[in-house]
mmCIF file of C-alpha atoms in Angstrom:
data_model
loop_
_atom_site.group_PDB
_atom_site.id
_atom_site.type_symbol
_atom_site.label_atom_id
_atom_site.label_comp_id
_atom_site.label_asym_id
_atom_site.label_seq_id
_atom_site.Cartn_x
_atom_site.Cartn_y
_atom_site.Cartn_z
ATOM 1 C CA GLN Z 1 3.874 -6.564 17.296
ATOM 2 C CA VAL Z 2 4.647 -5.345 13.876
ATOM 3 C CA GLN Z 3 6.078 -1.787 12.943
ATOM 4 C CA LEU Z 4 5.611 -0.357 9.651
ATOM 5 C CA VAL Z 5 7.530 2.671 8.114
ATOM 6 C CA GLU Z 6 6.564 4.127 4.748
ATOM 7 C CA SER Z 7 8.365 6.553 2.588
ATOM 8 C CA GLY Z 8 8.715 7.448 -0.645
ATOM 9 C CA GLY Z 9 6.141 10.022 -0.867
ATOM 10 C CA ASP Z 10 6.524 13.331 -2.983
ATOM 11 C CA LEU Z 11 5.241 16.049 -5.012
ATOM 12 C CA VAL Z 12 5.255 14.888 -8.625
ATOM 13 C CA GLN Z 13 3.627 16.313 -11.924
ATOM 14 C CA ALA Z 14 0.698 14.408 -13.551
ATOM 15 C CA GLY Z 15 1.884 11.550 -15.593
ATOM 16 C CA GLY Z 16 5.020 11.047 -13.428
ATOM 17 C CA SER Z 17 5.977 8.301 -11.286
ATOM 18 C CA LEU Z 18 6.873 7.384 -7.950
ATOM 19 C CA LYS Z 19 7.989 4.327 -5.706
ATOM 20 C CA LEU Z 20 6.804 3.988 -2.287
ATOM 21 C CA SER Z 21 8.514 1.791 0.209
ATOM 22 C CA CYS Z 22 7.138 0.294 3.673
ATOM 23 C CA VAL Z 23 9.592 -1.431 5.925
ATOM 24 C CA ALA Z 24 8.206 -3.799 8.184
ATOM 25 C CA SER Z 25 10.147 -4.735 11.701
ATOM 26 C CA GLY Z 26 9.200 -6.813 14.737
ATOM 27 C CA ASN Z 27 7.307 -10.070 14.422
ATOM 28 C CA THR Z 28 7.563 -10.063 10.695
ATOM 29 C CA PHE Z 29 7.187 -13.837 10.419
ATOM 30 C CA LYS Z 30 3.423 -13.135 11.517
ATOM 31 C CA ILE Z 31 2.874 -11.246 8.119
ATOM 32 C CA LEU Z 32 0.762 -13.015 5.738
ATOM 33 C CA ALA Z 33 -0.389 -10.389 3.378
ATOM 34 C CA MET Z 34 0.153 -6.748 2.940
ATOM 35 C CA ALA Z 35 -1.522 -3.751 1.443
ATOM 36 C CA TRP Z 36 -1.447 -0.243 0.484
ATOM 37 C CA TYR Z 37 -4.426 2.028 1.495
ATOM 38 C CA ARG Z 38 -4.841 5.862 1.002
ATOM 39 C CA GLN Z 39 -6.724 8.579 2.456
ATOM 40 C CA VAL Z 40 -7.617 12.339 1.677
ATOM 41 C CA PRO Z 41 -9.101 14.638 4.218
ATOM 42 C CA GLY Z 42 -12.870 13.980 4.786
ATOM 43 C CA LYS Z 43 -12.932 10.697 3.127
ATOM 44 C CA SER Z 44 -12.688 7.250 4.663
ATOM 45 C CA ARG Z 45 -9.355 5.217 4.006
ATOM 46 C CA GLU Z 46 -9.165 3.475 0.564
ATOM 47 C CA LEU Z 47 -7.793 -0.239 -0.142
ATOM 48 C CA VAL Z 48 -5.403 0.698 -3.332
ATOM 49 C CA ALA Z 49 -3.555 -2.646 -3.621
ATOM 50 C CA SER Z 50 -2.982 -5.908 -1.807
ATOM 51 C CA ILE Z 51 -0.767 -8.901 -1.979
ATOM 52 C CA ARG Z 52 -0.150 -12.237 -0.737
ATOM 53 C CA ASN Z 53 2.538 -14.589 -2.241
ATOM 54 C CA GLY Z 54 1.948 -14.295 -5.920
ATOM 55 C CA PHE Z 55 -1.658 -12.970 -5.634
ATOM 56 C CA THR Z 56 -2.380 -9.299 -6.026
ATOM 57 C CA SER Z 57 -5.522 -7.168 -6.230
ATOM 58 C CA TYR Z 58 -5.956 -3.642 -7.108
ATOM 59 C CA ALA Z 59 -8.457 -0.917 -6.853
ATOM 60 C CA ASP Z 60 -10.363 -0.218 -10.245
ATOM 61 C CA SER Z 61 -9.129 3.201 -10.213
ATOM 62 C CA VAL Z 62 -5.394 2.209 -10.105
ATOM 63 C CA LYS Z 63 -5.350 -0.925 -12.438
ATOM 64 C CA GLY Z 64 -2.853 -0.804 -15.094
ATOM 65 C CA ARG Z 65 -0.977 2.109 -13.489
ATOM 66 C CA PHE Z 66 0.174 0.855 -9.914
ATOM 67 C CA THR Z 67 2.065 -2.225 -9.094
ATOM 68 C CA ILE Z 68 2.574 -3.753 -5.648
ATOM 69 C CA SER Z 69 5.211 -5.849 -4.677
ATOM 70 C CA ARG Z 70 6.913 -7.411 -1.823
ATOM 71 C CA ASP Z 71 10.571 -8.318 -0.920
ATOM 72 C CA ILE Z 72 10.120 -10.733 1.888
ATOM 73 C CA ASP Z 73 13.901 -10.821 2.657
ATOM 74 C CA LYS Z 74 14.019 -7.414 3.130
ATOM 75 C CA ASN Z 75 10.738 -7.274 4.854
ATOM 76 C CA THR Z 76 9.687 -4.519 2.346
ATOM 77 C CA LEU Z 77 6.530 -3.575 0.553
ATOM 78 C CA TYR Z 78 6.588 -1.562 -2.522
ATOM 79 C CA LEU Z 79 4.159 0.423 -4.505
ATOM 80 C CA GLN Z 80 5.123 1.546 -7.922
ATOM 81 C CA MET Z 81 2.919 4.360 -9.142
ATOM 82 C CA ASN Z 82 3.020 5.378 -12.970
ATOM 83 C CA ALA Z 83 0.893 7.647 -14.932
ATOM 84 C CA LEU Z 84 -0.035 9.525 -11.876
ATOM 85 C CA LYS Z 85 -3.357 11.568 -11.505
ATOM 86 C CA PRO Z 86 -4.147 14.436 -9.480
ATOM 87 C CA GLU Z 87 -6.615 12.384 -7.958
ATOM 88 C CA ASP Z 88 -4.014 10.081 -6.806
ATOM 89 C CA THR Z 89 -3.094 12.732 -4.222
ATOM 90 C CA ALA Z 90 -3.507 11.471 -0.658
ATOM 91 C CA ASP Z 91 -1.537 10.025 2.168
ATOM 92 C CA TYR Z 92 -0.559 6.483 1.542
ATOM 93 C CA TYR Z 93 -0.359 3.804 4.452
ATOM 94 C CA CYS Z 94 0.856 0.248 4.273
ATOM 95 C CA ASN Z 95 -0.827 -2.487 6.267
ATOM 96 C CA THR Z 96 -0.680 -6.120 7.353
ATOM 97 C CA GLY Z 97 -3.614 -8.279 7.130
ATOM 98 C CA ASP Z 98 -4.731 -11.386 5.160
ATOM 99 C CA PHE Z 99 -7.437 -12.622 2.424
ATOM 100 C CA LEU Z 100 -10.398 -14.561 2.826
ATOM 101 C CA TYR Z 101 -11.073 -15.850 -0.577
ATOM 102 C CA ASP Z 102 -10.281 -12.846 -2.899
ATOM 103 C CA THR Z 103 -11.039 -10.240 -0.421
ATOM 104 C CA TYR Z 104 -8.479 -8.494 1.916
ATOM 105 C CA TYR Z 105 -8.874 -7.730 5.488
ATOM 106 C CA PRO Z 106 -6.593 -5.375 7.453
ATOM 107 C CA ASP Z 107 -5.236 -6.143 10.852
ATOM 108 C CA ASP Z 108 -4.518 -3.511 13.421
ATOM 109 C CA TYR Z 109 -0.842 -2.921 11.995
ATOM 110 C CA TRP Z 110 -0.468 0.404 10.267
ATOM 111 C CA GLY Z 111 2.377 2.777 9.287
ATOM 112 C CA GLN Z 112 2.520 6.607 9.920
ATOM 113 C CA GLY Z 113 1.742 7.174 6.130
ATOM 114 C CA THR Z 114 3.499 8.924 3.345
ATOM 115 C CA HIS Z 115 2.104 11.793 1.400
ATOM 116 C CA VAL Z 116 1.764 11.925 -2.347
ATOM 117 C CA THR Z 117 0.700 15.256 -4.128
ATOM 118 C CA VAL Z 118 0.421 15.038 -7.796
ATOM 119 C CA SER Z 119 -0.013 18.348 -9.536
ATOM 120 C CA SER Z 120 -1.888 18.996 -12.712
#
């Protein structure tokens, strides 16, 4: 079992920045890849960014603005979000999974989410 706890969500003005964190505990040695997803009410969960070793992948909507990183020694996943837009408003979740070729596939471990609101 892996437990994931996100933090860092807040209310921020458009153009601002936030850094989300996700701390993993439990059987962290099993974690191969990790990702950030986001979800707004009434819509399905969207993959925002994913990482395995030095390989990262981003949704087109956040490329150039968001940066995913991982500190394996601290069992922590980060998402640096810059130039935030109102459409980035969502609940953000971290997740563990793996890549098959360049496609990320989530497994069953999810955090409880952290909320980001970007005001215009």
